[in-house]
Amino acid sequence: FFQKTLTAVKNWFTLFGWSNGQNPISIPYSLRCGVCKVQITSSQNKVFKQNLGKDTKTLHDMIFHLSGQLLPGITSSRSVPLDPVEQLYRQHSALLAFLKNQGAYLPHVMPEFLLEPDDYKKWIKMQTVLKVGGVKNSDIFSDTHLFILEDSIFETMSKRAWTDVLLQIYKVFVLRRLSSRSITDTSSLERVQNMPRIKTEPLSSNVYSSYERTILTWLNKNYEKNRKTVWKDCQKGEVPPMRWIVNFDQNLLDGLVLATQLAAYCPYLIATHFVRMYPNPRTSEQFLHNCLILVNAMHAVSLAIDIKV
């Protein structure tokens, strides 16, 4: 499940996360490396700036593209002063603080988890020396618990941390653009289906945000509006029954809900694709059959998303 989530996140941000077109990313490698550093030679103590190239895009470019805001405390220059590990730690701390102020939920992500492995080792070494020496007033001293992770565990933790950061970026900067006003008369769904509507008030759920619940309302509306139209001539069974869509995993497994969303905007797909679906699937083979047809329908309308079953 986590690998599928990571793949979906990588594909979306590759396609839509940047200005001026696509920018392939890998998680966490390109995100960790997309920050200019300073290298200091021990012999001559000279500072060299890593040349990323003028066309190289960083995480800060992504944030600016999606939010229109620059990270506070981060200059537009990619040159980094002395002590690169300290500077990187500060940048990641500023990023997490900025996202949390926008509504992101990242209590489990520490700034050091976003560092590269070698920088993480240097950070741990610096923190250990400071703690042993009893230094409490250093700019880079952390009062939080020190997580000393082995290499393989750190890579797993870093991949998870970066994935969660991107998911929260999507939540606070992309889902935020949704408005309940774009869904006409959400209360009509309650009258038609004789079931409670999805409430979008901020405190009505501790699982989904108000933006995610707006999407659930949209799914319910299109499913109930189109299910009888899409499968009225289906040869594989009767019209699927009414359902209340309250999550994004179990309720979407059979492909029917997503098919009605496509049918709402591309009704010509009904005769060519959706009429061949099982409207009441019961076996895993029938679920797979429906999902394959759904993927083919998405490809038919050239949705630029790498979808695999």
Tab-separated table of C-alpha atoms in Angstrom:
chain	number	residue	atom	x	y	z
A	1	PHE	CA	0.000	0.000	0.000
A	2	PHE	CA	2.784	2.409	0.896
A	3	GLN	CA	4.640	1.687	-2.358
A	4	LYS	CA	1.482	2.413	-4.380
A	5	THR	CA	1.009	5.648	-2.456
A	6	LEU	CA	4.608	6.664	-3.091
A	7	THR	CA	4.238	5.932	-6.809
A	8	ALA	CA	1.049	7.975	-7.047
A	9	VAL	CA	2.665	10.905	-5.221
A	10	LYS	CA	5.757	10.753	-7.427
A	11	ASN	CA	3.673	10.679	-10.620
A	12	TRP	CA	1.456	13.610	-9.606
A	13	PHE	CA	4.296	15.893	-8.550
A	14	THR	CA	6.312	14.943	-11.633
A	15	LEU	CA	3.421	15.998	-13.866
A	16	PHE	CA	1.828	18.909	-12.018
A	17	GLY	CA	4.137	20.072	-9.240
A	18	TRP	CA	6.307	22.426	-11.259
A	19	SER	CA	6.068	25.451	-13.474
A	20	ASN	CA	6.896	25.138	-17.167
A	21	GLY	CA	5.943	21.499	-17.554
A	22	GLN	CA	6.990	18.162	-16.185
A	23	ASN	CA	9.974	17.604	-13.917
A	24	PRO	CA	10.715	13.938	-13.107
A	25	ILE	CA	11.425	13.333	-9.426
A	26	SER	CA	12.401	10.382	-7.294
A	27	ILE	CA	11.513	10.043	-3.627
A	28	PRO	CA	13.544	10.839	-1.608
A	29	TYR	CA	16.694	11.131	-3.706
A	30	SER	CA	16.041	14.075	-6.019
A	31	LEU	CA	14.303	16.009	-3.217
A	32	ARG	CA	17.228	15.563	-0.852
A	33	CYS	CA	19.779	16.411	-3.517
A	34	GLY	CA	17.928	19.408	-4.939
A	35	VAL	CA	19.555	21.791	-2.490
A	36	CYS	CA	22.821	23.581	-3.198
A	37	LYS	CA	25.545	22.859	-0.661
A	38	VAL	CA	28.981	24.034	0.296
A	39	GLN	CA	31.992	21.820	0.187
A	40	ILE	CA	35.044	22.802	2.269
A	41	THR	CA	38.496	21.415	1.536
A	42	SER	CA	40.434	20.531	4.647
A	43	SER	CA	43.762	21.555	3.147
A	44	GLN	CA	43.038	25.075	1.940
A	45	ASN	CA	39.750	25.726	3.765
A	46	LYS	CA	38.229	27.105	0.580
A	47	VAL	CA	34.527	27.203	-0.104
A	48	PHE	CA	33.102	25.845	-3.327
A	49	LYS	CA	29.452	26.214	-4.335
A	50	GLN	CA	27.898	23.187	-5.955
A	51	ASN	CA	26.666	24.136	-9.407
A	52	LEU	CA	23.120	22.846	-9.889
A	53	GLY	CA	22.598	24.694	-13.169
A	54	LYS	CA	20.194	27.503	-13.863
A	55	ASP	CA	17.433	25.117	-14.964
A	56	THR	CA	17.627	22.908	-11.876
A	57	LYS	CA	14.407	22.960	-9.886
A	58	THR	CA	14.342	22.612	-6.126
A	59	LEU	CA	11.669	21.920	-3.549
A	60	HIS	CA	11.463	25.677	-2.930
A	61	ASP	CA	10.531	26.168	-6.593
A	62	MET	CA	7.756	23.613	-6.160
A	63	ILE	CA	6.400	25.365	-3.067
A	64	PHE	CA	6.407	28.719	-4.853
A	65	HIS	CA	4.630	27.254	-7.893
A	66	LEU	CA	1.875	25.595	-5.851
A	67	SER	CA	1.385	28.248	-3.190
A	68	GLY	CA	2.738	31.492	-4.650
A	69	GLN	CA	4.742	31.978	-1.455
A	70	LEU	CA	8.439	31.874	-0.664
A	71	LEU	CA	9.554	29.964	2.394
A	72	PRO	CA	10.304	32.425	5.201
A	73	GLY	CA	13.981	32.670	5.986
A	74	ILE	CA	14.999	31.121	2.660
A	75	THR	CA	16.704	33.491	0.256
A	76	SER	CA	16.285	33.252	-3.487
A	77	SER	CA	20.022	32.644	-3.842
A	78	ARG	CA	21.072	29.009	-3.902
A	79	SER	CA	24.413	29.738	-2.316
A	80	VAL	CA	24.725	28.254	1.172
A	81	PRO	CA	26.972	29.752	3.859
A	82	LEU	CA	29.461	27.878	5.991
A	83	ASP	CA	28.380	24.825	7.921
A	84	PRO	CA	26.166	23.242	5.236
A	85	VAL	CA	24.562	20.676	7.565
A	86	GLU	CA	23.386	23.441	9.883
A	87	GLN	CA	22.005	25.397	6.920
A	88	LEU	CA	20.182	22.378	5.517
A	89	TYR	CA	18.714	21.575	8.920
A	90	ARG	CA	17.469	25.163	9.205
A	91	GLN	CA	15.928	25.017	5.743
A	92	HIS	CA	14.093	21.781	6.514
A	93	SER	CA	12.939	23.181	9.863
A	94	ALA	CA	11.636	26.286	8.084
A	95	LEU	CA	9.852	24.092	5.531
A	96	LEU	CA	8.103	22.002	8.207
A	97	ALA	CA	7.137	25.074	10.237
A	98	PHE	CA	5.764	26.771	7.113
A	99	LEU	CA	3.673	23.730	6.149
A	100	LYS	CA	2.328	23.308	9.688
A	101	ASN	CA	1.250	26.954	9.700
A	102	GLN	CA	-0.678	26.236	6.497
A	103	GLY	CA	-2.528	23.327	8.125
A	104	ALA	CA	-0.221	20.384	7.421
A	105	TYR	CA	-0.100	17.529	9.936
A	106	LEU	CA	3.528	16.447	10.302
A	107	PRO	CA	4.270	15.825	14.008
A	108	HIS	CA	6.205	12.653	13.190
A	109	VAL	CA	8.594	14.225	10.659
A	110	MET	CA	11.829	15.589	12.097
A	111	PRO	CA	14.027	17.950	10.027
A	112	GLU	CA	16.931	15.498	10.220
A	113	PHE	CA	14.838	12.821	8.457
A	114	LEU	CA	14.878	15.044	5.354
A	115	LEU	CA	18.664	15.173	5.164
A	116	GLU	CA	20.861	13.027	2.951
A	117	PRO	CA	22.409	9.977	4.709
A	118	ASP	CA	25.879	11.506	5.003
A	119	ASP	CA	24.458	14.783	6.296
A	120	TYR	CA	22.305	12.878	8.768
A	121	LYS	CA	25.392	11.122	10.147
A	122	LYS	CA	27.158	14.458	10.482
A	123	TRP	CA	24.108	15.896	12.225
A	124	ILE	CA	23.991	13.012	14.702
A	125	LYS	CA	27.699	13.419	15.381
A	126	MET	CA	27.319	17.151	15.971
A	127	GLN	CA	24.356	16.624	18.282
A	128	THR	CA	26.157	13.907	20.229
A	129	VAL	CA	29.203	16.143	20.764
A	130	LEU	CA	27.018	19.043	21.882
A	131	LYS	CA	25.020	16.901	24.288
A	132	VAL	CA	28.135	15.311	25.785
A	133	GLY	CA	29.713	18.741	26.140
A	134	GLY	CA	26.591	20.119	27.784
A	135	VAL	CA	26.168	22.861	25.183
A	136	LYS	CA	22.637	24.245	25.437
A	137	ASN	CA	22.802	27.528	23.565
A	138	SER	CA	23.994	26.441	20.147
A	139	ASP	CA	21.991	27.462	17.092
A	140	ILE	CA	21.991	23.850	15.932
A	141	PHE	CA	21.274	22.188	19.261
A	142	SER	CA	18.056	20.180	19.366
A	143	ASP	CA	16.171	19.686	22.621
A	144	THR	CA	14.127	16.879	21.121
A	145	HIS	CA	14.958	13.196	21.472
A	146	LEU	CA	17.900	12.170	19.306
A	147	PHE	CA	16.998	9.378	16.871
A	148	ILE	CA	20.103	7.408	15.946
A	149	LEU	CA	19.120	5.191	13.023
A	150	GLU	CA	21.022	2.586	11.072
A	151	ASP	CA	21.570	3.228	7.367
A	152	SER	CA	18.794	0.967	6.080
A	153	ILE	CA	16.301	2.201	8.674
A	154	PHE	CA	17.185	5.823	7.921
A	155	GLU	CA	16.510	5.301	4.204
A	156	THR	CA	13.098	3.851	4.988
A	157	MET	CA	12.335	6.676	7.403
A	158	SER	CA	13.530	9.313	4.936
A	159	LYS	CA	11.403	7.920	2.120
A	160	ARG	CA	8.351	7.870	4.354
A	161	ALA	CA	9.037	11.383	5.664
A	162	TRP	CA	9.397	12.901	2.192
A	163	THR	CA	6.273	11.104	0.968
A	164	ASP	CA	4.270	12.475	3.895
A	165	VAL	CA	5.649	15.969	3.287
A	166	LEU	CA	4.514	15.844	-0.341
A	167	LEU	CA	1.088	14.498	0.649
A	168	GLN	CA	0.646	17.372	3.076
A	169	ILE	CA	1.828	19.861	0.445
A	170	TYR	CA	-0.883	18.489	-1.838
A	171	LYS	CA	-3.463	18.758	0.933
A	172	VAL	CA	-2.762	22.361	1.945
A	173	PHE	CA	-2.012	23.854	-1.482
A	174	VAL	CA	-4.047	21.798	-3.988
A	175	LEU	CA	-7.091	20.476	-2.147
A	176	ARG	CA	-7.504	23.905	-0.583
A	177	ARG	CA	-8.534	25.259	-3.971
A	178	LEU	CA	-11.714	23.183	-3.826
A	179	SER	CA	-14.803	24.970	-2.648
A	180	SER	CA	-18.172	23.651	-1.577
A	181	ARG	CA	-19.682	26.393	-3.720
A	182	SER	CA	-18.545	24.466	-6.810
A	183	ILE	CA	-20.995	21.699	-5.876
A	184	THR	CA	-24.504	22.932	-6.519
A	185	ASP	CA	-26.980	22.289	-3.729
A	186	THR	CA	-25.100	19.682	-1.694
A	187	SER	CA	-28.170	19.203	0.473
A	188	SER	CA	-30.086	17.833	-2.544
A	189	LEU	CA	-28.039	14.666	-2.245
A	190	GLU	CA	-29.581	14.052	1.147
A	191	ARG	CA	-33.093	14.406	-0.239
A	192	VAL	CA	-32.465	12.154	-3.242
A	193	GLN	CA	-30.669	9.368	-1.425
A	194	ASN	CA	-32.466	9.601	1.900
A	195	MET	CA	-29.140	9.454	3.677
A	196	PRO	CA	-27.052	12.000	5.605
A	197	ARG	CA	-24.826	14.195	3.479
A	198	ILE	CA	-21.059	14.461	3.920
A	199	LYS	CA	-20.485	17.376	6.271
A	200	THR	CA	-17.678	19.726	5.249
A	201	GLU	CA	-17.394	21.587	8.549
A	202	PRO	CA	-13.760	21.529	9.806
A	203	LEU	CA	-14.532	19.689	13.081
A	204	SER	CA	-16.991	17.138	11.730
A	205	SER	CA	-14.293	14.517	11.056
A	206	ASN	CA	-10.954	13.588	12.576
A	207	VAL	CA	-10.010	11.521	9.515
A	208	TYR	CA	-10.655	13.650	6.428
A	209	SER	CA	-10.144	17.363	5.896
A	210	SER	CA	-13.013	19.565	4.740
A	211	TYR	CA	-11.518	19.534	1.228
A	212	GLU	CA	-11.413	15.743	1.145
A	213	ARG	CA	-15.012	15.624	2.327
A	214	THR	CA	-15.945	17.987	-0.488
A	215	ILE	CA	-14.526	15.412	-2.890
A	216	LEU	CA	-16.549	12.671	-1.178
A	217	THR	CA	-19.679	14.764	-1.709
A	218	TRP	CA	-18.781	15.130	-5.386
A	219	LEU	CA	-18.281	11.346	-5.681
A	220	ASN	CA	-21.643	10.650	-4.047
A	221	LYS	CA	-23.433	13.138	-6.256
A	222	ASN	CA	-22.081	11.835	-9.562
A	223	TYR	CA	-22.493	8.187	-8.585
A	224	GLU	CA	-26.151	8.551	-7.630
A	225	LYS	CA	-26.878	10.772	-10.620
A	226	ASN	CA	-25.242	8.506	-13.221
A	227	ARG	CA	-25.388	4.890	-12.008
A	228	LYS	CA	-28.761	4.176	-13.651
A	229	THR	CA	-27.749	5.891	-16.875
A	230	VAL	CA	-24.358	4.200	-17.213
A	231	TRP	CA	-25.547	0.632	-16.670
A	232	LYS	CA	-29.156	0.712	-17.899
A	233	ASP	CA	-28.188	-1.418	-20.936
A	234	CYS	CA	-25.575	-3.531	-19.179
A	235	GLN	CA	-25.598	-7.239	-20.105
A	236	LYS	CA	-23.653	-8.392	-17.037
A	237	GLY	CA	-26.244	-7.648	-14.379
A	238	GLU	CA	-28.701	-5.166	-12.993
A	239	VAL	CA	-28.056	-1.521	-12.205
A	240	PRO	CA	-25.767	-1.242	-9.134
A	241	PRO	CA	-27.551	-0.340	-5.905
A	242	MET	CA	-27.433	2.984	-4.133
A	243	ARG	CA	-24.420	3.400	-1.867
A	244	TRP	CA	-22.973	5.975	0.506
A	245	ILE	CA	-19.334	6.743	-0.347
A	246	VAL	CA	-17.465	7.641	2.825
A	247	ASN	CA	-13.832	6.691	2.074
A	248	PHE	CA	-11.296	6.599	-0.739
A	249	ASP	CA	-10.253	2.953	-0.542
A	250	GLN	CA	-12.949	0.341	0.123
A	251	ASN	CA	-15.743	2.267	-1.593
A	252	LEU	CA	-13.730	2.677	-4.810
A	253	LEU	CA	-12.345	-0.859	-5.162
A	254	ASP	CA	-14.833	-2.122	-7.750
A	255	GLY	CA	-14.266	0.773	-10.179
A	256	LEU	CA	-17.961	1.694	-10.399
A	257	VAL	CA	-17.746	4.981	-8.502
A	258	LEU	CA	-14.817	6.259	-10.550
A	259	ALA	CA	-16.550	5.129	-13.747
A	260	THR	CA	-19.535	7.325	-12.948
A	261	GLN	CA	-17.204	10.282	-12.424
A	262	LEU	CA	-15.723	9.811	-15.897
A	263	ALA	CA	-19.168	9.237	-17.383
A	264	ALA	CA	-20.340	12.565	-15.969
A	265	TYR	CA	-17.783	14.408	-18.111
A	266	CYS	CA	-17.196	11.913	-20.942
A	267	PRO	CA	-20.570	10.211	-21.543
A	268	TYR	CA	-19.369	8.733	-24.830
A	269	LEU	CA	-17.270	6.283	-22.782
A	270	ILE	CA	-20.434	4.543	-21.588
A	271	ALA	CA	-21.127	2.703	-24.839
A	272	THR	CA	-17.492	1.944	-25.615
A	273	HIS	CA	-16.257	0.950	-22.166
A	274	PHE	CA	-18.481	1.100	-19.092
A	275	VAL	CA	-21.340	-0.981	-20.480
A	276	ARG	CA	-18.951	-3.964	-20.349
A	277	MET	CA	-18.331	-3.633	-16.610
A	278	TYR	CA	-19.876	-5.822	-13.933
A	279	PRO	CA	-22.412	-3.564	-12.162
A	280	ASN	CA	-22.550	-5.906	-9.156
A	281	PRO	CA	-19.077	-7.502	-8.933
A	282	ARG	CA	-18.571	-10.171	-6.303
A	283	THR	CA	-15.277	-11.893	-7.107
A	284	SER	CA	-11.744	-10.543	-7.309
A	285	GLU	CA	-11.687	-11.398	-11.020
A	286	GLN	CA	-14.754	-9.235	-11.631
A	287	PHE	CA	-13.181	-6.397	-9.634
A	288	LEU	CA	-10.059	-6.674	-11.771
A	289	HIS	CA	-12.147	-6.765	-14.957
A	290	ASN	CA	-13.861	-3.504	-13.990
A	291	CYS	CA	-10.627	-1.775	-13.059
A	292	LEU	CA	-8.972	-2.777	-16.339
A	293	ILE	CA	-11.870	-1.262	-18.269
A	294	LEU	CA	-11.632	1.888	-16.132
A	295	VAL	CA	-7.903	2.229	-16.843
A	296	ASN	CA	-8.491	1.722	-20.574
A	297	ALA	CA	-11.164	4.431	-20.458
A	298	MET	CA	-8.722	6.849	-18.815
A	299	HIS	CA	-6.147	6.102	-21.476
A	300	ALA	CA	-8.803	6.621	-24.167
A	301	VAL	CA	-9.326	10.217	-23.036
A	302	SER	CA	-5.563	10.755	-22.685
A	303	LEU	CA	-5.451	11.376	-18.965
A	304	ALA	CA	-1.753	12.115	-18.392
A	305	ILE	CA	-1.480	9.874	-15.345
A	306	ASP	CA	0.497	6.643	-15.210
A	307	ILE	CA	-2.227	4.340	-13.874
A	308	LYS	CA	-1.568	0.666	-13.326
A	309	VAL	CA	-3.802	-2.048	-11.934
